[in-house]
Amino acid sequence: MMRLPKFDYRTPREIAEAVKIMAGSGPEGQFVAGGTDLYPNMKRRQQTPRTVISVMRVPELNQITGDGRSGIRIGASVTLTDIVEHPLINRDYPVIARAARTISTPILRNMGTIGGNLLLDTRCNYYDQNYEWRKGINFCLKKDGDVCWVAPGSSKCWAVQSVRTCVPVMVAIGAKFRLASTLGERMIDAAGFYNDDGIDYLKKRPDELLVDIHLPPTNGWRASYQKLRRRGAFDFPVLGVAAWVKHGSRRFSQRCTSHPRRYRAGAAGSERGRRSFDRPTTRQRTHSRCR
Amino acid sequence: MGPKRGHGTPQPRFGLEVQLDKIAEQLKLDPAAMRRANLVKPDTVTANYLRIGSMGLGQCIDKIVDGSDWKNKFSGWNANDRKLPRGKGIGIACSSYICGAGLPIYWNNMPQSGVQLRLDRQGGVCVMCGSTDIGQGSDSILAYIVAEVLGIDPFDIRVITADTDLTPVDLGSYSSRVTLMTGNAAIQAAERARELLVMAVAEKLSLPIENISLAERRVFDVENPEIGVSFAEAVVLAESKFGTIGTVGSYSPPRSPGRYKGAGVGPSPAYSYSAAIAEVDVDPETGIVVVERVWIAHDIGKSINPMLVMGQVEGSVYMGLGEVLMEEMTYRGNRNVVHKFPSMLEYKSPTTMEMCDVKTYLIEDPDPNGPYGAKEVGQGPLLPVPPAVANAVYDAVGVRIDEVPITPEKVLKALRDKARGRDGRYGPGPVPSVEWPEPLRVLTPAEGGDGKEMPRVAVHS
């Protein structure tokens, strides 16, 4: 049986307190929300933080405010179940609710949060295993080893399985993330938030806390999300695709992002490949681009 | 294929049933009719000396062929005159399974199953047996059978199982043996108890023994049913006459007629039969296979509890889908060998989202060796599901996937190979060369054999 390593568990009530504890903990600190990913990882010794800082009791991270006219702010620790069931999100941002509904299982959605989904550690069959298994293959580049078993000649970690269901949607609709630390706050576009690297996969510093997600006003655009996976539930995506279209008075613009299993540099479908087209387009062309 | 159910049997059955499909195609025969025309006959001994009792496979095939409308769906091996649109396909496969191994898993001459009964003065009956209920409902089978023999309600019966302090030995839940073996042992124990009750009541009522019957918690005169005593009173009479009432029963399978070396593999008191037809939808662009419907018929001999039997059959379909579409025991390379998918997240099993519609038919052809004619339903109905799906995939898109799991990658690769003019097949290459020992020669029953191997002729070099 795998047990959790020992750690200090902190439950701050304010953002300022949370980021202060994190600044004091240094590299041994780790934020946790629902814990559906972190705790299993800790049992497998993929991460072994000394200080685990829960953000579930920070009220500001638990709120959904605004509406489709003004834009919505979703706190990072709102559970996926709450997003699936939220009337305003279902009315104004149905694509978000639909994408969240495809994540894992109802039980895990009750605990898992939107922030956790957006910040999820990258996955790989050589990494998401227990300590003894990883030791059995002499570990891997992402953790404790020096070879990437996906591509043994590579100097880069290829643990880039597309597991964060909501990311293509956030990129396609142009969401922004608010990050906080003891140094202050900053906003960052979803499209610029992710790196093409299995180890250094976020543009977030470890001491920064994802506070909330800002969805833009819904003035005339529509979006859709499709997910490919091995089975219809309880599975990570092999591929996720989100599309965004806006009908203007004389022009039609579209964005389309996919979330491929392995990003290829320059591929139009990478997370950073958000594109706008301001020429008239047909429904057919939109469809083919989104494929 | 992971050993979830019937381990060791699904693999050769898959190969056999896919091979039969290929033979049918070469001979331009309907694969259902071809199987129907080559059935083993009931109450016979096979070429390898397995004794067949009841044999309902013909009825199984008839049921699913009718139920699935096979004749209006199967392509008849003619790609230019298909009845289903391309991408939709239908396939059939059959199977048979032992109802427990003829020889015990631990070699000895003692019974394979023992049951002990204790009757108490209030009319309660306690059944004790070493069998282990792993969710299939075998505990309840003991209660139904004892209740049937003693003419009482299953609710009057307390069942104690799998407690080595209290229960006589049963060899365990494997080989689909539990209902047949514990059931026969329970019948023997209950009949011995019934005999004591009948003798005591016959004496009390001054009636001949053959007039006494047990039903509806009463022990009574069959000619004048109002004359009789309650079951509890009958136990009191029997205990007064014979002392404390406790009986035992046990079961040993009949000896196999095979006497040659290797004849110990395959003998069983009875054999169940199953047939399945799968209808699939294969997307030629992605290779994704969706099993839409399965029609399955199972020759159960006699259903002691039809709900449990149906549950076992449908559970088998579910597990068969897992084996044919997802489950895979894969090890990494040849150094630092580890299981590639050691957790239930990566080792995929179907969810309710993948479960297909199932139409189940139970065929009842009681077997003389089964309790009330019952045969197994633990492992048999799993077996036809994977090959039926593989055969249906071939019918749908014309490629043979001779290996499970049938994943989209394999289907796509076979489709692309076929489009390039190569063999549209994905699967293992040639059989590796094996140095076989000198074969034994055994005359079959039809050749006048006696079950023994023929003497070897010494060859001097």
Short mmCIF file of N, CA and C in Angstrom, two decimals, chain B residues 345-401:
data_model
loop_
_atom_site.label_atom_id
_atom_site.label_comp_id
_atom_site.label_asym_id
_atom_site.label_seq_id
_atom_site.Cartn_x
_atom_site.Cartn_y
_atom_site.Cartn_z
N LEU B 345 -6.17 2.93 -14.10
CA LEU B 345 -6.41 4.09 -14.96
C LEU B 345 -5.86 3.82 -16.36
N GLU B 346 -4.66 3.27 -16.42
CA GLU B 346 -4.06 3.01 -17.74
C GLU B 346 -4.51 1.67 -18.31
N TYR B 347 -4.72 0.67 -17.43
CA TYR B 347 -5.22 -0.62 -17.91
C TYR B 347 -6.72 -0.44 -18.12
N LYS B 348 -7.11 -0.16 -19.34
CA LYS B 348 -8.49 0.30 -19.57
C LYS B 348 -9.48 -0.86 -19.52
N SER B 349 -10.54 -0.61 -18.79
CA SER B 349 -11.72 -1.48 -18.85
C SER B 349 -12.86 -0.60 -19.34
N PRO B 350 -13.87 -1.21 -19.96
CA PRO B 350 -14.99 -0.38 -20.42
C PRO B 350 -15.74 0.24 -19.23
N THR B 351 -16.35 1.38 -19.48
CA THR B 351 -17.27 1.97 -18.51
C THR B 351 -18.69 1.72 -19.04
N THR B 352 -19.68 2.21 -18.31
CA THR B 352 -21.06 2.07 -18.80
C THR B 352 -21.22 2.73 -20.16
N MET B 353 -20.36 3.73 -20.46
CA MET B 353 -20.47 4.43 -21.74
C MET B 353 -20.13 3.51 -22.91
N GLU B 354 -19.30 2.47 -22.67
CA GLU B 354 -18.92 1.57 -23.75
C GLU B 354 -19.80 0.33 -23.81
N MET B 355 -20.62 0.11 -22.78
CA MET B 355 -21.41 -1.13 -22.74
C MET B 355 -22.43 -1.11 -23.87
N CYS B 356 -22.54 -2.26 -24.56
CA CYS B 356 -23.47 -2.33 -25.69
C CYS B 356 -24.83 -2.84 -25.21
N ASP B 357 -25.80 -2.77 -26.10
CA ASP B 357 -27.08 -3.43 -25.83
C ASP B 357 -26.85 -4.93 -25.88
N VAL B 358 -27.49 -5.64 -24.98
CA VAL B 358 -27.32 -7.10 -24.94
C VAL B 358 -28.69 -7.75 -24.95
N LYS B 359 -28.85 -8.74 -25.82
CA LYS B 359 -30.06 -9.56 -25.78
C LYS B 359 -29.61 -10.97 -25.38
N THR B 360 -30.12 -11.43 -24.25
CA THR B 360 -29.68 -12.72 -23.70
C THR B 360 -30.77 -13.76 -23.85
N TYR B 361 -30.39 -14.94 -24.30
CA TYR B 361 -31.32 -16.08 -24.36
C TYR B 361 -30.74 -17.19 -23.51
N LEU B 362 -31.56 -17.79 -22.67
CA LEU B 362 -31.12 -18.94 -21.89
C LEU B 362 -31.73 -20.19 -22.49
N ILE B 363 -30.89 -21.16 -22.79
CA ILE B 363 -31.35 -22.44 -23.33
C ILE B 363 -31.28 -23.46 -22.21
N GLU B 364 -32.39 -24.14 -21.96
CA GLU B 364 -32.44 -25.09 -20.86
C GLU B 364 -32.58 -26.50 -21.41
N ASP B 365 -31.48 -27.24 -21.29
CA ASP B 365 -31.46 -28.62 -21.73
C ASP B 365 -30.76 -29.36 -20.59
N PRO B 366 -31.54 -29.84 -19.59
CA PRO B 366 -30.93 -30.31 -18.34
C PRO B 366 -29.88 -31.40 -18.57
N ASP B 367 -28.80 -31.29 -17.83
CA ASP B 367 -27.72 -32.26 -17.95
C ASP B 367 -27.84 -33.28 -16.82
N PRO B 368 -27.68 -34.56 -17.12
CA PRO B 368 -27.85 -35.57 -16.06
C PRO B 368 -26.87 -35.41 -14.91
N ASN B 369 -25.75 -34.76 -15.12
CA ASN B 369 -24.78 -34.61 -14.03
C ASN B 369 -24.93 -33.32 -13.23
N GLY B 370 -25.81 -32.42 -13.67
CA GLY B 370 -25.94 -31.15 -12.97
C GLY B 370 -27.01 -31.23 -11.89
N PRO B 371 -26.92 -30.41 -10.84
CA PRO B 371 -28.00 -30.37 -9.86
C PRO B 371 -29.28 -29.83 -10.54
N TYR B 372 -30.30 -30.64 -10.57
CA TYR B 372 -31.52 -30.30 -11.33
C TYR B 372 -31.20 -30.03 -12.80
N GLY B 373 -30.08 -30.52 -13.26
CA GLY B 373 -29.72 -30.34 -14.67
C GLY B 373 -28.89 -29.10 -14.93
N ALA B 374 -28.52 -28.36 -13.87
CA ALA B 374 -27.84 -27.07 -14.06
C ALA B 374 -26.39 -27.26 -14.51
N LYS B 375 -25.95 -26.36 -15.39
CA LYS B 375 -24.55 -26.30 -15.81
C LYS B 375 -24.00 -24.91 -15.47
N GLU B 376 -22.76 -24.70 -15.86
CA GLU B 376 -22.10 -23.46 -15.42
C GLU B 376 -22.51 -22.23 -16.22
N VAL B 377 -22.31 -21.06 -15.64
CA VAL B 377 -22.47 -19.81 -16.38
C VAL B 377 -21.39 -18.82 -15.94
N GLY B 378 -20.35 -19.34 -15.29
CA GLY B 378 -19.32 -18.43 -14.75
C GLY B 378 -18.39 -17.90 -15.81
N GLN B 379 -17.92 -18.80 -16.67
CA GLN B 379 -16.87 -18.38 -17.59
C GLN B 379 -17.23 -18.59 -19.06
N GLY B 380 -18.10 -19.55 -19.33
CA GLY B 380 -18.42 -19.88 -20.72
C GLY B 380 -18.90 -18.71 -21.57
N PRO B 381 -19.88 -17.93 -21.11
CA PRO B 381 -20.44 -16.92 -22.01
C PRO B 381 -19.49 -15.77 -22.34
N LEU B 382 -18.36 -15.68 -21.63
CA LEU B 382 -17.36 -14.67 -22.01
C LEU B 382 -16.72 -15.01 -23.35
N LEU B 383 -16.54 -16.32 -23.57
CA LEU B 383 -15.63 -16.78 -24.63
C LEU B 383 -16.03 -16.38 -26.05
N PRO B 384 -17.32 -16.43 -26.44
CA PRO B 384 -17.61 -16.11 -27.83
C PRO B 384 -17.57 -14.62 -28.13
N VAL B 385 -17.52 -13.78 -27.10
CA VAL B 385 -17.66 -12.34 -27.34
C VAL B 385 -16.45 -11.75 -28.10
N PRO B 386 -15.20 -11.97 -27.61
CA PRO B 386 -14.07 -11.37 -28.38
C PRO B 386 -14.00 -11.84 -29.84
N PRO B 387 -14.08 -13.17 -30.13
CA PRO B 387 -14.00 -13.54 -31.55
C PRO B 387 -15.21 -13.07 -32.36
N ALA B 388 -16.40 -13.00 -31.75
CA ALA B 388 -17.56 -12.49 -32.51
C ALA B 388 -17.31 -11.05 -32.94
N VAL B 389 -16.71 -10.26 -32.04
CA VAL B 389 -16.42 -8.85 -32.38
C VAL B 389 -15.36 -8.80 -33.48
N ALA B 390 -14.31 -9.63 -33.36
CA ALA B 390 -13.25 -9.61 -34.39
C ALA B 390 -13.82 -10.00 -35.75
N ASN B 391 -14.69 -11.02 -35.76
CA ASN B 391 -15.31 -11.43 -37.03
C ASN B 391 -16.22 -10.35 -37.58
N ALA B 392 -16.89 -9.62 -36.68
CA ALA B 392 -17.77 -8.53 -37.13
C ALA B 392 -16.95 -7.37 -37.71
N VAL B 393 -15.77 -7.12 -37.12
CA VAL B 393 -14.91 -6.05 -37.65
C VAL B 393 -14.50 -6.40 -39.09
N TYR B 394 -14.20 -7.68 -39.32
CA TYR B 394 -13.85 -8.09 -40.69
C TYR B 394 -15.02 -7.89 -41.63
N ASP B 395 -16.22 -8.25 -41.16
CA ASP B 395 -17.40 -8.07 -42.00
C ASP B 395 -17.63 -6.58 -42.31
N ALA B 396 -17.29 -5.72 -41.33
CA ALA B 396 -17.58 -4.29 -41.49
C ALA B 396 -16.62 -3.61 -42.46
N VAL B 397 -15.31 -3.87 -42.33
CA VAL B 397 -14.34 -3.12 -43.12
C VAL B 397 -13.33 -4.00 -43.86
N GLY B 398 -13.47 -5.32 -43.74
CA GLY B 398 -12.65 -6.20 -44.56
C GLY B 398 -11.22 -6.36 -44.13
N VAL B 399 -10.92 -6.08 -42.84
CA VAL B 399 -9.56 -6.36 -42.36
C VAL B 399 -9.64 -7.30 -41.16
N ARG B 400 -8.64 -8.19 -41.11
CA ARG B 400 -8.58 -9.17 -40.02
C ARG B 400 -7.66 -8.64 -38.93
N ILE B 401 -8.20 -8.45 -37.74
CA ILE B 401 -7.36 -8.10 -36.60
C ILE B 401 -7.26 -9.38 -35.77
#
